[in-house]
Coordinates of C-alpha atoms and ligand atoms in Angstrom, one line a residue:
M1 CA 115.0 116.4 117.9
N2 CA 118.1 117.8 119.4
H3 CA 120.2 118.6 116.1
R4 CA 123.7 117.2 117.6
S5 CA 122.1 113.7 118.6
I6 CA 122.4 110.7 116.2
Y7 CA 119.2 108.8 116.3
L8 CA 119.6 104.9 115.9
D9 CA 116.4 103.3 117.4
H10 CA 114.1 103.2 114.3
A11 CA 113.1 99.9 115.0
A12 CA 111.3 101.7 118.0
T13 CA 109.9 104.4 116.1
T14 CA 110.8 106.8 113.2
A15 CA 110.1 110.6 112.8
I16 CA 107.1 111.3 110.6
D17 CA 108.3 112.1 106.9
P18 CA 107.5 115.9 106.3
R19 CA 105.6 114.8 103.4
V20 CA 103.6 112.3 105.1
R21 CA 102.6 115.4 107.8
E22 CA 101.8 117.8 104.6
A23 CA 99.4 115.0 103.4
M24 CA 97.6 114.7 106.6
A25 CA 97.5 118.3 107.5
P26 CA 94.0 118.9 105.4
Y27 CA 92.4 116.0 107.3
L28 CA 92.8 117.6 110.8
D29 CA 90.7 120.9 110.2
R30 CA 89.5 121.4 106.4
Y31 CA 88.0 118.0 105.6
F32 CA 87.0 117.1 109.5
G33 CA 83.9 115.2 108.6
N34 CA 82.8 111.9 110.4
P35 CA 83.6 109.4 107.5
S36 CA 80.3 107.6 108.4
S37 CA 78.3 111.0 108.0
V38 CA 75.9 111.0 104.8
H39 CA 76.3 114.9 103.9
R40 CA 79.3 116.0 101.8
F41 CA 81.9 116.5 104.9
G42 CA 81.4 112.9 105.5
R43 CA 81.6 111.9 102.1
E44 CA 84.8 113.8 101.7
A45 CA 86.4 111.8 104.9
R46 CA 85.0 108.6 103.5
A47 CA 86.8 109.0 100.2
A48 CA 90.1 109.8 101.8
V49 CA 89.7 106.1 104.0
E50 CA 88.6 104.3 101.0
K51 CA 91.4 105.5 99.1
A52 CA 94.1 104.6 101.9
R53 CA 92.4 101.3 102.2
E54 CA 92.9 100.7 98.6
I55 CA 96.4 102.1 98.5
L56 CA 97.6 99.8 101.6
A57 CA 95.5 96.9 100.0
E58 CA 97.3 96.8 96.7
V59 CA 100.8 97.1 97.9
I60 CA 100.3 93.9 99.9
S61 CA 98.2 92.1 97.2
A62 CA 95.2 92.1 99.4
L63 CA 91.7 93.1 98.6
P64 CA 90.5 96.5 100.1
E65 CA 87.8 94.9 102.1
E66 CA 90.5 92.6 103.7
I67 CA 92.1 95.8 105.2
V68 CA 91.0 96.7 108.8
F69 CA 92.6 100.0 110.3
T70 CA 93.6 99.8 114.2
S71 CA 94.9 101.7 116.7
S72 CA 98.4 100.4 116.4
G73 CA 100.2 97.5 115.7
T74 CA 99.7 96.2 119.1
E75 CA 95.7 96.5 118.3
A76 CA 96.2 94.5 115.4
N77 CA 97.8 91.8 116.9
N78 CA 95.5 91.8 119.6
L79 CA 92.5 91.6 117.0
A80 CA 94.2 88.8 114.7
I81 CA 94.8 86.4 117.8
T82 CA 91.7 87.2 120.4
G83 CA 89.3 88.1 117.2
F84 CA 90.3 84.6 115.5
L85 CA 90.1 82.9 118.8
E86 CA 86.7 84.3 119.7
A87 CA 85.5 83.6 116.7
Q88 CA 86.0 79.7 116.9
G89 CA 82.9 79.4 119.1
G90 CA 83.1 76.7 122.0
S91 CA 86.4 75.5 121.8
P92 CA 88.9 77.8 120.9
G93 CA 91.7 75.4 121.0
H94 CA 95.5 75.5 120.2
V95 CA 97.8 78.5 119.2
I96 CA 101.4 78.3 118.3
T97 CA 103.6 81.1 118.6
S98 CA 107.6 81.6 119.4
A99 CA 109.7 83.0 122.0
I100 CA 110.9 86.0 120.2
E101 CA 107.3 87.6 119.0
H102 CA 106.6 91.0 120.0
P103 CA 105.1 91.5 123.8
S104 CA 101.7 92.3 121.6
V105 CA 101.7 88.6 120.5
L106 CA 103.5 86.9 123.5
N107 CA 101.1 88.7 126.1
V108 CA 97.8 88.2 124.1
C109 CA 98.4 84.2 124.1
R110 CA 99.8 84.1 127.6
Y111 CA 96.7 85.9 128.8
W112 CA 94.6 83.2 126.8
S113 CA 96.3 80.4 128.1
E114 CA 96.1 81.4 131.9
T115 CA 92.6 82.8 131.7
R116 CA 90.8 79.9 129.5
R117 CA 91.1 76.2 130.1
D118 CA 90.0 75.6 126.7
V119 CA 92.9 77.4 124.8
I120 CA 96.6 76.2 124.9
A121 CA 99.3 78.3 123.8
S122 CA 102.5 76.8 122.9
C123 CA 105.3 79.4 122.9
I124 CA 108.3 77.7 120.8
S125 CA 111.6 78.0 121.3
V126 CA 114.1 79.5 118.6
E127 CA 117.7 78.5 117.0
Q128 CA 120.8 80.4 118.4
S129 CA 120.4 82.1 114.9
G130 CA 117.4 83.8 116.2
L131 CA 115.0 81.8 113.5
V132 CA 112.1 79.7 114.1
S133 CA 112.5 76.4 113.0
P134 CA 109.9 75.0 110.9
A135 CA 110.6 71.6 112.1
V136 CA 110.0 72.7 115.7
I137 CA 106.6 74.1 114.5
E138 CA 106.0 70.9 112.9
A139 CA 106.4 68.5 116.2
A140 CA 104.0 71.1 118.2
V141 CA 101.1 71.1 115.7
S142 CA 98.4 69.0 117.1
T143 CA 95.0 68.2 115.8
R144 CA 93.8 71.0 118.1
T145 CA 96.0 73.5 116.7
R146 CA 94.1 76.6 115.1
L147 CA 96.5 79.2 114.7
I148 CA 100.2 79.9 114.2
S149 CA 101.5 83.3 114.5
I150 CA 105.1 84.1 113.8
M151 CA 106.3 87.4 112.9
H152 CA 107.8 88.1 109.4
C153 CA 111.1 89.7 110.9
N154 CA 112.2 90.3 114.3
N155 CA 112.3 93.5 115.7
E156 CA 115.6 93.4 117.9
T157 CA 117.8 91.2 115.7
G158 CA 116.1 91.8 111.9
M159 CA 116.3 87.8 111.6
I160 CA 113.7 86.8 108.7
Q161 CA 111.9 83.9 109.4
P162 CA 110.7 81.2 107.4
I163 CA 107.4 82.2 106.9
E164 CA 106.5 80.1 103.5
E165 CA 107.7 77.0 105.1
I166 CA 105.5 77.5 108.1
V167 CA 102.3 78.3 105.9
E168 CA 103.0 75.2 104.3
I169 CA 102.7 73.2 107.6
A170 CA 99.9 75.0 108.6
R171 CA 97.9 73.9 105.3
A172 CA 98.8 70.5 105.6
H173 CA 97.3 70.6 109.2
R174 CA 94.7 72.8 108.3
C175 CA 95.5 75.7 110.6
N176 CA 95.6 79.3 109.8
V177 CA 98.5 81.4 110.1
H178 CA 99.1 85.3 111.4
S179 CA 102.2 87.2 111.0
D180 CA 103.5 90.4 112.5
A181 CA 105.0 92.0 109.7
V182 CA 105.5 95.5 111.1
Q183 CA 109.5 95.7 111.0
S184 CA 109.8 93.8 107.6
F185 CA 106.7 96.5 106.0
L186 CA 108.4 97.9 103.0
K187 CA 111.7 96.2 103.5
L188 CA 110.8 92.7 102.6
P189 CA 108.4 91.7 99.7
L190 CA 105.0 91.4 101.5
N191 CA 102.7 89.5 99.0
V192 CA 99.8 88.2 101.7
R193 CA 98.2 85.8 98.5
T194 CA 101.4 84.4 97.6
M195 CA 102.8 84.0 101.0
G196 CA 99.3 82.6 101.7
L197 CA 98.6 84.7 105.1
D198 CA 94.9 84.7 106.7
L199 CA 96.1 87.6 109.2
C200 CA 98.9 89.8 108.9
T201 CA 99.7 93.1 111.1
L202 CA 101.3 96.5 110.1
S203 CA 101.8 99.8 111.7
A204 CA 102.4 103.3 110.4
H205 CA 105.1 104.8 113.0
K206 CA 107.9 102.2 111.9
I207 CA 107.7 103.6 108.3
Y208 CA 107.7 107.3 108.5
G209 CA 104.3 107.6 109.1
P210 CA 102.3 108.7 112.2
K211 CA 101.8 106.9 115.4
G212 CA 98.5 105.4 116.6
I213 CA 97.6 103.9 113.5
G214 CA 98.0 100.1 112.3
A215 CA 96.3 97.7 110.4
L216 CA 95.2 93.9 110.0
Y217 CA 94.8 92.3 106.7
V218 CA 92.1 89.7 107.4
K219 CA 91.8 87.4 104.4
R220 CA 88.2 86.9 103.2
E221 CA 86.1 84.5 105.1
T222 CA 88.5 84.2 108.0
P223 CA 86.6 84.3 111.1
L224 CA 87.1 87.2 113.2
Q225 CA 85.3 88.5 116.2
A226 CA 85.8 92.3 116.9
L227 CA 87.1 93.5 120.0
L228 CA 85.6 97.0 120.0
H229 CA 81.8 96.6 119.7
G230 CA 79.6 99.6 118.8
G231 CA 79.1 101.2 115.2
P232 CA 79.5 99.5 111.8
Q233 CA 82.9 100.8 111.2
E234 CA 85.8 98.3 109.2
Q235 CA 83.1 96.5 108.4
W236 CA 81.9 95.7 112.0
R237 CA 85.3 94.1 112.9
R238 CA 86.5 97.6 114.7
A239 CA 83.9 99.9 116.0
G240 CA 85.1 103.9 116.5
T241 CA 85.1 106.8 114.0
E242 CA 88.1 106.5 111.9
N243 CA 91.3 108.6 112.9
V244 CA 91.2 109.6 109.2
A245 CA 94.3 111.9 109.0
A246 CA 96.5 109.3 110.4
I247 CA 94.9 106.8 107.9
V248 CA 95.8 108.9 105.2
G249 CA 99.1 109.4 106.6
F250 CA 100.1 105.7 106.7
A251 CA 98.9 105.3 103.4
H252 CA 101.4 108.3 102.1
A253 CA 104.1 106.5 104.1
V254 CA 103.8 103.4 102.3
Q255 CA 103.0 105.1 98.9
L256 CA 106.8 107.0 99.6
G257 CA 108.1 103.7 101.1
V258 CA 106.9 101.9 97.8
E259 CA 108.7 104.6 95.7
E260 CA 111.8 104.8 97.4
R261 CA 112.2 101.3 98.5
E262 CA 115.4 100.4 96.2
N263 CA 117.0 103.6 97.5
R264 CA 116.3 103.1 101.0
L265 CA 117.5 99.6 101.1
A266 CA 120.7 100.5 99.4
H267 CA 121.2 103.1 101.8
L268 CA 120.5 101.1 105.1
Q269 CA 123.0 98.5 104.1
E270 CA 125.5 101.1 103.2
L271 CA 125.0 102.8 106.8
E272 CA 125.3 99.1 108.1
N273 CA 128.5 98.7 106.2
K274 CA 130.1 101.8 107.4
F275 CA 129.2 101.3 111.0
L276 CA 130.8 97.9 110.9
E277 CA 133.7 98.5 109.2
T278 CA 134.6 101.4 111.4
L279 CA 134.6 99.1 114.2
Q280 CA 136.7 96.4 112.5
Q281 CA 139.1 99.4 111.6
L282 CA 139.4 100.4 115.5
G283 CA 139.6 96.7 116.1
C284 CA 136.6 96.6 118.2
K285 CA 135.4 93.2 118.9
Y286 CA 131.9 92.6 118.9
E287 CA 129.3 89.5 118.6
L288 CA 126.5 89.9 116.1
N289 CA 123.3 88.3 117.9
G290 CA 121.9 86.5 114.8
L291 CA 123.3 86.1 111.4
P292 CA 124.6 88.4 108.7
E293 CA 122.6 86.8 106.4
N294 CA 118.7 86.3 106.7
R295 CA 118.1 89.5 108.2
V296 CA 117.0 92.7 107.2
P297 CA 119.0 96.0 106.6
G298 CA 119.2 98.5 109.2
I299 CA 118.5 96.2 112.5
M300 CA 121.7 95.1 114.2
N301 CA 121.9 93.5 117.5
L302 CA 125.7 93.7 119.2
S303 CA 127.2 92.1 122.3
F304 CA 130.4 93.9 123.7
Q305 CA 132.5 91.6 126.2
E306 CA 132.6 93.0 129.8
V307 CA 130.0 95.8 129.1
L308 CA 126.3 95.8 130.0
G309 CA 124.0 97.3 127.3
A310 CA 122.0 99.2 130.0
D311 CA 125.6 101.1 130.7
L312 CA 126.3 101.4 127.1
L313 CA 123.2 102.8 126.4
I314 CA 123.3 105.6 129.1
A315 CA 127.3 106.2 127.9
L316 CA 126.1 106.8 124.6
D317 CA 123.1 108.6 125.1
L318 CA 125.2 111.1 126.9
E319 CA 127.3 111.8 123.9
G320 CA 124.0 112.2 121.9
I321 CA 123.9 108.8 120.2
V322 CA 120.8 106.7 120.5
V323 CA 120.5 103.2 120.7
S324 CA 118.4 100.7 122.7
T325 CA 119.0 97.3 124.6
G326 CA 116.3 95.7 122.3
S327 CA 113.2 95.3 124.3
A328 CA 111.7 98.6 125.4
C329 CA 112.0 99.2 129.3
S330 CA 109.3 99.3 131.2
S331 CA 109.4 101.9 134.1
G332 CA 112.7 103.0 133.3
V333 CA 114.3 99.7 134.4
V334 CA 116.2 98.1 131.6
E335 CA 115.9 94.4 131.8
A336 CA 118.0 91.8 129.5
S337 CA 116.6 91.2 126.1
Y338 CA 114.3 87.9 126.0
V339 CA 114.7 87.3 122.5
I340 CA 118.7 87.3 122.8
N341 CA 118.1 85.3 125.8
A342 CA 115.8 82.9 123.9
M343 CA 118.6 82.4 121.1
Y344 CA 121.4 81.9 123.2
Q345 CA 119.9 80.9 126.7
D346 CA 122.6 83.3 127.9
G347 CA 121.3 86.0 130.2
E348 CA 124.9 87.5 130.2
R349 CA 125.0 87.8 126.6
A350 CA 121.3 89.5 126.6
K351 CA 122.5 91.6 129.2
R352 CA 125.6 92.5 127.3
S353 CA 123.3 93.4 123.7
I354 CA 122.5 96.5 122.3
R355 CA 120.1 97.2 119.3
V356 CA 121.3 99.9 116.7
S357 CA 118.6 100.4 114.1
F358 CA 119.4 102.7 111.0
G359 CA 116.7 105.0 109.2
K360 CA 116.6 106.3 105.8
D361 CA 117.7 109.7 107.0
N362 CA 120.7 108.7 108.6
T363 CA 124.2 109.9 107.2
L364 CA 127.2 107.6 106.6
E365 CA 129.2 110.4 108.9
E366 CA 126.7 109.6 111.5
A367 CA 127.4 105.9 111.3
R368 CA 131.0 106.3 111.4
R369 CA 130.9 108.5 114.3
A370 CA 128.6 106.1 116.2
A371 CA 130.9 103.4 115.6
E372 CA 133.9 105.5 117.2
T373 CA 132.0 106.9 120.1
L374 CA 130.8 103.1 121.1
H375 CA 134.2 101.8 120.2
R376 CA 135.8 104.5 122.7
I377 CA 133.3 103.8 125.5
V378 CA 133.9 99.9 125.2
H379 CA 137.3 100.2 125.1
T380 CA 137.3 102.5 128.1
T381 CA 135.0 100.4 130.3
Q382 CA 136.8 97.1 129.3
T383 CA 140.3 98.3 130.3
H384 CA 138.8 99.8 133.5
Q385 CA 137.4 96.7 134.6
Ligands
PLP401 C1 106.6 98.4 117.1 C2 106.1 96.8 117.0 C3 104.8 96.4 117.3 C4 103.6 97.6 117.6 O1 103.3 98.3 116.8 P1 102.5 99.9 117.4 O2 101.8 100.3 116.6 O3 103.6 100.4 118.0 O4 101.6 99.2 118.8 C5 104.4 95.1 117.1 N1 105.1 94.2 116.6 C6 106.7 94.7 116.0 C7 107.4 93.5 115.3 C8 107.0 95.8 116.6 O5 108.2 96.2 116.1

């Protein structure tokens, strides 16, 4: 990374922790066996995969056999929704999701409802706070509802969703619950048992692990049809030779994250405070998209009067400060955030929004410098309108 740049886009991805890279290295060459092989090379690799599975399972209070390793959080979300619906047999029925889900949930639901007459997907609206309302879910549930998929915390605003209440509604109507916990993982407690989740998505590269590895928690006896057919890997739920090094790295990133959780959370809070205090001291006016409470530390979404988020992103980038406009831009075209738009029903506010997401290795000095630069750019733009 350019040593002069300040990376504030950790909700998009994080740099791998050097300790994670070190833990992975032997599994790229020395222990290169195929975990399905019966000989000693295979057994070494198998042992590493199963150890990693135990680590992950224990952290979320699941059983090892309830963890399916996938190629990404995206694949885990696809497997959760499509795999669950396919396993319903003749009539998959009704799915409820929200307007602020990650595209790997939204577009799967959209695909199903557009291509299958027997599937209806309800994409419910959210409140201005960025919270999904349990009452709105309750109103959307019908006797045909099979699955409710609501994320644990949103990747653009950090807003924490009322999963426990949603699970209660689901239980009363005998439907299952999936939650995308990619952004909340290691920030919020995640006990799949006490939370009552049936399916839960995780990804490594948002927690200082490698890219290209995710996991799906599948509660025992939850019906699930594989998306990839082939060998018996992952108990027939995901064929293909396991990405052993990435799986080892994922588990190591999880272990470090658990050990360092309190320190990391406290540090993220300090970074956020320093950043906002600096903006306030400089008299920079901003709107926080979402609420100050019910938010995980480290992810902030801000709008500034008369300044487009896309312009701000580019001007900051020229000064070495890296933020995002929330939704990743496709084909280089930066579009207004659909999440912010869903909250405020205000396309202009959505176009003016940026996401600042801190990580464990940012310094307070970086937070202060980023806020100062941001203020300078916003102020210059506003006075030259
Ligand atoms: C990043 C992210 C994903 C996708 O995970 P990948 O491993 O990048 O495919 C899914 N959901 C949320 C909330 C995310 O932030």
